[in-house]
Amino acid sequence: MKFLPLLWSNLKRRKLRTLLTLLSILVAFMLFGFIAAIKQALVGGLAIAGADRLIVRHKVSLIISLPGSYQQTIDKIPGVAGSAHETWFGGIYQDPRNFFPQTAVVPEEILAAYPEIVLSPQQKQAWLNTRTGAVAGRKTAQRFGWKIGDKIPITTAIWTKADGSQLWEFDLVGIFDGREKAVDTTALMFRYDYFDEGRRYDKGHVGWYIIRVRDPSQAVAISKRIDDEFANSPAETKTEPEGAFAQSFAKQIGNIGLIAQGILGAVFFTILLVAGNTVAQSVRERTGELGVLKAIGFTNVQVLGQVLAEACALSVLGGVLGLGLSWLIISRGDPTGGLLPMYYFPAKDLLTGLGISLALGVAAGILPALQAMRLRVADALRRM
Amino acid sequence: MTGPINWLCQVAAVTRFGLMSLPRRLGAVAATVIGIAGVVGVLVGILSMAVGFKSAMLASVSDDKAVVLRSGADSEMVSGLDHETTRIIADAPGVARGENGPLSSAELYVMINVPKRSTGTDANVPLRGVDPAALQVRGNIHILAGRMNQWGKNEVIAGVGAAQEFSGLEVGSTIKVGRADWPVTGIFSAGGGAAESEIWTDGKLLQAAFNRGDSYQSVYVKLNSAGAYQTFKDWLASNPSVNVKVARESEYYAEHSATLTKLINTLGLLIAFLMALGAVFGALNTMYSAVAARTREIATLRALGFGAGAIVVSLLLESLALALAGGCLGGGLAYLAFNNFHTSTMNWQSFCQVAFAFRVTPALLLEGMTWAAVIGLIGGLFPAIRAARMPIAAALREL
């Protein structure tokens, strides 16, 4: 502790240089924050996928619907705790750019399948009582300023009504939240009975099923059992755990993890060079002083520690400031204006960032520190 | 005497001193050059993704082709047109005619699961059912391997991009369409355009396989000329028996690549901007220490009569040289690493895969060099001003 003032005055020696180094480290950690948030936005859905949930879809294509009668067959399979289904609506609210997912569901079933969706009991009751009722996620409701009681008009090119119209109206009866931050609250869900009665084509069919199993370790066996059940029927199925389904969907975008790591690698390599160079420079300038310190009794280890501490202090300070700043900016919303609904800074990455800042300090300081430690007093003093 | 020639000589002399002293400051110089190379490399790399994607979507579009969808549909995937409507569109004024009738192709656009080569997991690959007229409408479909699919037979041909990115699309293999396995008989190219990411088959058979009755999703027509578009569009708009949305092929595909291109560009520029800030700080550090190390030299030059302006300019030149070296390094690395890198991604407007190759174009490299130059100039300006303002006497006494 008593060496803190020494450390402080060394950092103050060249204020501008310290400041510039600090800023470049700060920027690196802001980037770290943004990339973590972007990655979260693109692959975040994977984190919440329930291990006990399976997705059953048409084997050939996600866009082909499955018969609604499959549900009874599935429910009878041993190990299945419950089932629900969803049908993609693909509608447009006001402008095609206002994308958010909309699906037709059976309220009790879907709420049982997704316990992470939090809807108040009153709103749930209202949904059960209102045939035209719909519930929206908090994010979408906020985005368009919807309030409970609003009529939401949505046009869809996919689902023509029996009278030929493509405009559907829903009454907003509830707004749901996520039990945790990673839950997507951008969806609009409305009642399947209202939808199925109103549409002209494909009546009695559903988009895909969500199955809950009693024992996650049986998930693979049950998946196979379901697919075997419908093999050689007009609509064969492909069943997989929700995690695998979400993962293959994310992988369709591309290898985001690899791209993010590549960019971060380039950033930190650069910053390591900049910071390392600064520390090395300041050690070179202070050769004489370090010699004096050693002459008056500082041990080698103390000198080593002093240089390392200086590098780490700079790096951790830059890291904390950079991570904090990016956290502030990220919590104000995503930069693309709604394309990335799950854009936020995960706490796990915040901790990783702090760890990296310390590691960066050590990596940047270690060579100059060793150099300082190995200085011979006589040589150092001669250079004064 | 401070004529322009003399001034240039001064700049040249001081710049030469600076550049020759670079090896003595190798650590700092390397940090700056590599820092700027990092910025340019990442910038060019990310933007080349957007350029590649956009050019895959827009490579073969032209103004004398039109795409007709149901009104209200923003992509083929959600559109629907009945048989009658597709006939009316084919007979509309402005549509070019070939030997076998109007150059109009009523098409079905669906997606099927095909595993991606790189990950082994299922991806949504577009499967397009077309009329025989589609070949003349597009005008750029060439079979590269195997043969054309036979009309009336359950056969498919795969675009060259799709065949590269997804497994099981080689000539001779089969894919599952509906209940049966259909053989892949050929691989085709389409002038580098979006169709190269698709699988094609006979539309009539695809209707049966996907239980679509006699309905279609889009009609592609070849017009007599680009100028005939307005006639064609107006005629359909005023025809009460159809309810459709007409777009030039070029507009349709531009709109369809907009979302993803915008996303990549926004994120890429944001990341590059932050990295550039970091690199500016690094460059400032290097140039400040360069100035500090040469305090006496510079003061001596000033005492000999070298002008402050010449000192500033030559220090800027030195910084610019470092930055441009970094820019070349970064651009070159990006070119080697990313140019022609084949991949595929999901187009968020249709949820279908688009196969494309990253493209590091000269325009992108120029943009990267511009960024490098700006970083170098900012990084050199303040230290140069400080050097020029140093009081000569005090500086001479230093060290």
PDB file of C-alpha atoms in Angstrom, chain A residues 108-288:
ATOM      1  CA  GLU A 108     -52.940 -22.432 -21.692  1.00  0.00           C
ATOM      2  CA  GLU A 109     -50.718 -24.762 -23.661  1.00  0.00           C
ATOM      3  CA  ILE A 110     -48.172 -22.181 -24.686  1.00  0.00           C
ATOM      4  CA  LEU A 111     -47.926 -20.645 -21.199  1.00  0.00           C
ATOM      5  CA  ALA A 112     -47.376 -24.109 -19.749  1.00  0.00           C
ATOM      6  CA  ALA A 113     -44.695 -24.848 -22.351  1.00  0.00           C
ATOM      7  CA  TYR A 114     -42.852 -21.573 -21.741  1.00  0.00           C
ATOM      8  CA  PRO A 115     -42.810 -20.904 -17.985  1.00  0.00           C
ATOM      9  CA  GLU A 116     -40.286 -18.090 -18.635  1.00  0.00           C
ATOM     10  CA  ILE A 117     -43.136 -16.030 -20.108  1.00  0.00           C
ATOM     11  CA  VAL A 118     -44.605 -13.998 -17.255  1.00  0.00           C
ATOM     12  CA  LEU A 119     -48.226 -12.897 -17.687  1.00  0.00           C
ATOM     13  CA  SER A 120     -50.367 -11.681 -14.788  1.00  0.00           C
ATOM     14  CA  PRO A 121     -53.298 -13.968 -13.792  1.00  0.00           C
ATOM     15  CA  GLN A 122     -55.843 -11.254 -14.663  1.00  0.00           C
ATOM     16  CA  GLN A 123     -54.395 -10.785 -18.125  1.00  0.00           C
ATOM     17  CA  LYS A 124     -54.243 -14.522 -18.648  1.00  0.00           C
ATOM     18  CA  GLN A 125     -57.912 -14.773 -17.685  1.00  0.00           C
ATOM     19  CA  ALA A 126     -58.770 -11.934 -20.077  1.00  0.00           C
ATOM     20  CA  TRP A 127     -56.969 -13.777 -22.858  1.00  0.00           C
ATOM     21  CA  LEU A 128     -58.906 -16.971 -22.125  1.00  0.00           C
ATOM     22  CA  ASN A 129     -62.144 -14.982 -22.243  1.00  0.00           C
ATOM     23  CA  THR A 130     -61.443 -13.014 -25.421  1.00  0.00           C
ATOM     24  CA  ARG A 131     -61.488 -14.932 -28.672  1.00  0.00           C
ATOM     25  CA  THR A 132     -59.832 -12.107 -30.583  1.00  0.00           C
ATOM     26  CA  GLY A 133     -57.409 -11.499 -27.722  1.00  0.00           C
ATOM     27  CA  ALA A 134     -53.664 -11.279 -28.197  1.00  0.00           C
ATOM     28  CA  VAL A 135     -50.724 -10.768 -25.865  1.00  0.00           C
ATOM     29  CA  ALA A 136     -47.584  -8.893 -26.815  1.00  0.00           C
ATOM     30  CA  GLY A 137     -44.098  -8.967 -25.364  1.00  0.00           C
ATOM     31  CA  ARG A 138     -42.979  -5.909 -23.409  1.00  0.00           C
ATOM     32  CA  LYS A 139     -40.397  -4.820 -25.981  1.00  0.00           C
ATOM     33  CA  THR A 140     -42.791  -4.812 -28.913  1.00  0.00           C
ATOM     34  CA  ALA A 141     -45.550  -3.168 -26.879  1.00  0.00           C
ATOM     35  CA  GLN A 142     -43.132  -0.397 -25.898  1.00  0.00           C
ATOM     36  CA  ARG A 143     -41.776  -0.081 -29.421  1.00  0.00           C
ATOM     37  CA  PHE A 144     -45.196   0.720 -30.865  1.00  0.00           C
ATOM     38  CA  GLY A 145     -46.708   2.306 -27.763  1.00  0.00           C
ATOM     39  CA  TRP A 146     -49.441  -0.316 -27.403  1.00  0.00           C
ATOM     40  CA  LYS A 147     -51.696  -0.323 -24.364  1.00  0.00           C
ATOM     41  CA  ILE A 148     -54.059  -2.985 -23.137  1.00  0.00           C
ATOM     42  CA  GLY A 149     -57.392  -2.540 -24.899  1.00  0.00           C
ATOM     43  CA  ASP A 150     -55.822  -1.394 -28.189  1.00  0.00           C
ATOM     44  CA  LYS A 151     -56.923  -2.941 -31.443  1.00  0.00           C
ATOM     45  CA  ILE A 152     -53.896  -4.172 -33.389  1.00  0.00           C
ATOM     46  CA  PRO A 153     -54.454  -4.383 -37.164  1.00  0.00           C
ATOM     47  CA  ILE A 154     -52.040  -6.700 -38.970  1.00  0.00           C
ATOM     48  CA  THR A 155     -52.070  -7.555 -42.649  1.00  0.00           C
ATOM     49  CA  THR A 156     -50.654 -10.800 -43.852  1.00  0.00           C
ATOM     50  CA  ALA A 157     -50.010 -12.002 -47.337  1.00  0.00           C
ATOM     51  CA  ILE A 158     -49.895 -15.615 -46.154  1.00  0.00           C
ATOM     52  CA  TRP A 159     -53.256 -16.066 -44.445  1.00  0.00           C
ATOM     53  CA  THR A 160     -56.257 -14.903 -46.400  1.00  0.00           C
ATOM     54  CA  LYS A 161     -59.511 -14.810 -44.451  1.00  0.00           C
ATOM     55  CA  ALA A 162     -62.544 -16.712 -45.673  1.00  0.00           C
ATOM     56  CA  ASP A 163     -63.946 -13.465 -47.116  1.00  0.00           C
ATOM     57  CA  GLY A 164     -60.759 -12.815 -49.084  1.00  0.00           C
ATOM     58  CA  SER A 165     -59.523 -10.038 -46.784  1.00  0.00           C
ATOM     59  CA  GLN A 166     -55.921 -10.017 -45.588  1.00  0.00           C
ATOM     60  CA  LEU A 167     -56.434  -7.709 -42.624  1.00  0.00           C
ATOM     61  CA  TRP A 168     -56.678  -9.280 -39.180  1.00  0.00           C
ATOM     62  CA  GLU A 169     -57.535  -7.378 -36.029  1.00  0.00           C
ATOM     63  CA  PHE A 170     -56.559  -8.444 -32.554  1.00  0.00           C
ATOM     64  CA  ASP A 171     -57.505  -7.021 -29.171  1.00  0.00           C
ATOM     65  CA  LEU A 172     -54.503  -6.544 -26.952  1.00  0.00           C
ATOM     66  CA  VAL A 173     -55.449  -8.108 -23.607  1.00  0.00           C
ATOM     67  CA  GLY A 174     -52.043  -8.588 -22.052  1.00  0.00           C
ATOM     68  CA  ILE A 175     -48.388  -7.624 -22.102  1.00  0.00           C
ATOM     69  CA  PHE A 176     -45.922 -10.269 -21.018  1.00  0.00           C
ATOM     70  CA  ASP A 177     -42.431 -10.001 -19.550  1.00  0.00           C
ATOM     71  CA  GLY A 178     -39.567 -12.439 -19.501  1.00  0.00           C
ATOM     72  CA  ARG A 179     -38.600 -14.160 -16.283  1.00  0.00           C
ATOM     73  CA  GLU A 180     -35.022 -13.268 -17.088  1.00  0.00           C
ATOM     74  CA  LYS A 181     -33.295 -10.841 -19.378  1.00  0.00           C
ATOM     75  CA  ALA A 182     -32.431 -13.363 -22.074  1.00  0.00           C
ATOM     76  CA  VAL A 183     -36.111 -14.105 -22.769  1.00  0.00           C
ATOM     77  CA  ASP A 184     -37.236 -12.626 -26.052  1.00  0.00           C
ATOM     78  CA  THR A 185     -40.203 -10.330 -25.465  1.00  0.00           C
ATOM     79  CA  THR A 186     -40.769  -9.187 -29.032  1.00  0.00           C
ATOM     80  CA  ALA A 187     -43.466 -11.688 -29.999  1.00  0.00           C
ATOM     81  CA  LEU A 188     -47.183 -11.186 -30.443  1.00  0.00           C
ATOM     82  CA  MET A 189     -49.277 -14.256 -29.713  1.00  0.00           C
ATOM     83  CA  PHE A 190     -52.963 -14.628 -30.471  1.00  0.00           C
ATOM     84  CA  ARG A 191     -55.518 -17.408 -30.209  1.00  0.00           C
ATOM     85  CA  TYR A 192     -55.366 -20.326 -32.583  1.00  0.00           C
ATOM     86  CA  ASP A 193     -59.148 -20.967 -32.481  1.00  0.00           C
ATOM     87  CA  TYR A 194     -59.884 -17.450 -33.756  1.00  0.00           C
ATOM     88  CA  PHE A 195     -57.187 -17.770 -36.392  1.00  0.00           C
ATOM     89  CA  ASP A 196     -58.132 -21.253 -37.573  1.00  0.00           C
ATOM     90  CA  GLU A 197     -61.785 -20.356 -37.933  1.00  0.00           C
ATOM     91  CA  GLY A 198     -61.020 -17.204 -39.847  1.00  0.00           C
ATOM     92  CA  ARG A 199     -58.486 -18.474 -42.392  1.00  0.00           C
ATOM     93  CA  ARG A 200     -59.477 -19.833 -45.748  1.00  0.00           C
ATOM     94  CA  TYR A 201     -56.774 -22.443 -46.310  1.00  0.00           C
ATOM     95  CA  ASP A 202     -54.887 -24.999 -44.309  1.00  0.00           C
ATOM     96  CA  LYS A 203     -57.539 -25.302 -41.591  1.00  0.00           C
ATOM     97  CA  GLY A 204     -56.731 -27.754 -38.836  1.00  0.00           C
ATOM     98  CA  HIS A 205     -52.986 -27.516 -39.439  1.00  0.00           C
ATOM     99  CA  VAL A 206     -50.311 -26.048 -37.211  1.00  0.00           C
ATOM    100  CA  GLY A 207     -46.772 -24.775 -37.839  1.00  0.00           C
ATOM    101  CA  TRP A 208     -44.781 -26.792 -35.329  1.00  0.00           C
ATOM    102  CA  TYR A 209     -45.131 -28.479 -31.965  1.00  0.00           C
ATOM    103  CA  ILE A 210     -43.340 -27.794 -28.716  1.00  0.00           C
ATOM    104  CA  ILE A 211     -43.128 -30.924 -26.562  1.00  0.00           C
ATOM    105  CA  ARG A 212     -42.184 -31.036 -22.887  1.00  0.00           C
ATOM    106  CA  VAL A 213     -40.613 -34.260 -21.725  1.00  0.00           C
ATOM    107  CA  ARG A 214     -40.557 -35.524 -18.136  1.00  0.00           C
ATOM    108  CA  ASP A 215     -36.918 -36.505 -18.184  1.00  0.00           C
ATOM    109  CA  PRO A 216     -34.459 -34.514 -20.339  1.00  0.00           C
ATOM    110  CA  SER A 217     -32.142 -37.525 -20.532  1.00  0.00           C
ATOM    111  CA  GLN A 218     -34.885 -39.260 -22.520  1.00  0.00           C
ATOM    112  CA  ALA A 219     -35.143 -36.378 -25.014  1.00  0.00           C
ATOM    113  CA  VAL A 220     -33.284 -38.136 -27.813  1.00  0.00           C
ATOM    114  CA  ALA A 221     -35.219 -41.385 -27.417  1.00  0.00           C
ATOM    115  CA  ILE A 222     -38.548 -39.562 -27.383  1.00  0.00           C
ATOM    116  CA  SER A 223     -37.556 -37.504 -30.454  1.00  0.00           C
ATOM    117  CA  LYS A 224     -36.905 -40.695 -32.332  1.00  0.00           C
ATOM    118  CA  ARG A 225     -40.139 -42.221 -31.101  1.00  0.00           C
ATOM    119  CA  ILE A 226     -42.128 -39.219 -32.409  1.00  0.00           C
ATOM    120  CA  ASP A 227     -40.420 -39.268 -35.803  1.00  0.00           C
ATOM    121  CA  ASP A 228     -40.979 -43.035 -36.105  1.00  0.00           C
ATOM    122  CA  GLU A 229     -44.642 -42.528 -35.280  1.00  0.00           C
ATOM    123  CA  PHE A 230     -45.132 -40.329 -38.351  1.00  0.00           C
ATOM    124  CA  ALA A 231     -42.656 -42.000 -40.700  1.00  0.00           C
ATOM    125  CA  ASN A 232     -44.130 -42.807 -44.119  1.00  0.00           C
ATOM    126  CA  SER A 233     -47.121 -40.559 -43.457  1.00  0.00           C
ATOM    127  CA  PRO A 234     -47.917 -37.620 -45.761  1.00  0.00           C
ATOM    128  CA  ALA A 235     -46.270 -35.303 -43.238  1.00  0.00           C
ATOM    129  CA  GLU A 236     -43.103 -36.804 -41.799  1.00  0.00           C
ATOM    130  CA  THR A 237     -41.559 -34.969 -38.883  1.00  0.00           C
ATOM    131  CA  LYS A 238     -38.151 -33.955 -37.615  1.00  0.00           C
ATOM    132  CA  THR A 239     -37.904 -33.665 -33.853  1.00  0.00           C
ATOM    133  CA  GLU A 240     -34.969 -32.208 -31.982  1.00  0.00           C
ATOM    134  CA  PRO A 241     -34.246 -30.585 -28.637  1.00  0.00           C
ATOM    135  CA  GLU A 242     -35.034 -26.867 -28.593  1.00  0.00           C
ATOM    136  CA  GLY A 243     -31.371 -26.057 -28.011  1.00  0.00           C
ATOM    137  CA  ALA A 244     -30.288 -27.902 -31.154  1.00  0.00           C
ATOM    138  CA  PHE A 245     -33.096 -26.287 -33.121  1.00  0.00           C
ATOM    139  CA  ALA A 246     -32.145 -22.789 -31.981  1.00  0.00           C
ATOM    140  CA  GLN A 247     -28.490 -23.534 -32.601  1.00  0.00           C
ATOM    141  CA  SER A 248     -29.045 -24.688 -36.150  1.00  0.00           C
ATOM    142  CA  PHE A 249     -31.115 -21.554 -36.729  1.00  0.00           C
ATOM    143  CA  ALA A 250     -28.313 -19.362 -35.400  1.00  0.00           C
ATOM    144  CA  LYS A 251     -25.794 -21.257 -37.469  1.00  0.00           C
ATOM    145  CA  GLN A 252     -27.778 -20.334 -40.554  1.00  0.00           C
ATOM    146  CA  ILE A 253     -26.651 -16.764 -40.034  1.00  0.00           C
ATOM    147  CA  GLY A 254     -23.036 -17.829 -40.006  1.00  0.00           C
ATOM    148  CA  ASN A 255     -20.326 -18.570 -37.532  1.00  0.00           C
ATOM    149  CA  ILE A 256     -20.872 -15.501 -35.380  1.00  0.00           C
ATOM    150  CA  GLY A 257     -18.750 -16.711 -32.523  1.00  0.00           C
ATOM    151  CA  LEU A 258     -15.736 -17.104 -34.778  1.00  0.00           C
ATOM    152  CA  ILE A 259     -16.185 -13.691 -36.408  1.00  0.00           C
ATOM    153  CA  ALA A 260     -16.531 -12.012 -33.005  1.00  0.00           C
ATOM    154  CA  GLN A 261     -13.430 -13.740 -31.691  1.00  0.00           C
ATOM    155  CA  GLY A 262     -11.487 -12.793 -34.823  1.00  0.00           C
ATOM    156  CA  ILE A 263     -12.292  -9.120 -34.453  1.00  0.00           C
ATOM    157  CA  LEU A 264     -11.596  -9.092 -30.724  1.00  0.00           C
ATOM    158  CA  GLY A 265      -8.325 -10.907 -31.305  1.00  0.00           C
ATOM    159  CA  ALA A 266      -7.234  -8.207 -33.754  1.00  0.00           C
ATOM    160  CA  VAL A 267      -8.295  -5.455 -31.349  1.00  0.00           C
ATOM    161  CA  PHE A 268      -6.523  -6.821 -28.298  1.00  0.00           C
ATOM    162  CA  PHE A 269      -3.377  -7.720 -30.169  1.00  0.00           C
ATOM    163  CA  THR A 270      -3.197  -4.116 -31.326  1.00  0.00           C
ATOM    164  CA  ILE A 271      -3.858  -2.671 -27.896  1.00  0.00           C
ATOM    165  CA  LEU A 272      -1.354  -5.036 -26.321  1.00  0.00           C
ATOM    166  CA  LEU A 273       1.302  -3.631 -28.633  1.00  0.00           C
ATOM    167  CA  VAL A 274       0.337  -0.026 -27.878  1.00  0.00           C
ATOM    168  CA  ALA A 275       0.206  -0.500 -24.106  1.00  0.00           C
ATOM    169  CA  GLY A 276       3.300  -2.676 -23.993  1.00  0.00           C
ATOM    170  CA  ASN A 277       5.212  -0.105 -25.977  1.00  0.00           C
ATOM    171  CA  THR A 278       4.195   2.669 -23.590  1.00  0.00           C
ATOM    172  CA  VAL A 279       5.280   0.775 -20.516  1.00  0.00           C
ATOM    173  CA  ALA A 280       8.571  -0.194 -22.162  1.00  0.00           C
ATOM    174  CA  GLN A 281       9.212   3.422 -23.055  1.00  0.00           C
ATOM    175  CA  SER A 282       8.572   4.643 -19.552  1.00  0.00           C
ATOM    176  CA  VAL A 283      10.871   1.972 -18.092  1.00  0.00           C
ATOM    177  CA  ARG A 284      13.614   2.975 -20.531  1.00  0.00           C
ATOM    178  CA  GLU A 285      13.324   6.605 -19.505  1.00  0.00           C
ATOM    179  CA  ARG A 286      13.503   5.720 -15.848  1.00  0.00           C
ATOM    180  CA  THR A 287      16.510   3.437 -15.987  1.00  0.00           C
ATOM    181  CA  GLY A 288      18.477   5.757 -13.767  1.00  0.00           C
TER     182      GLY A 288
END
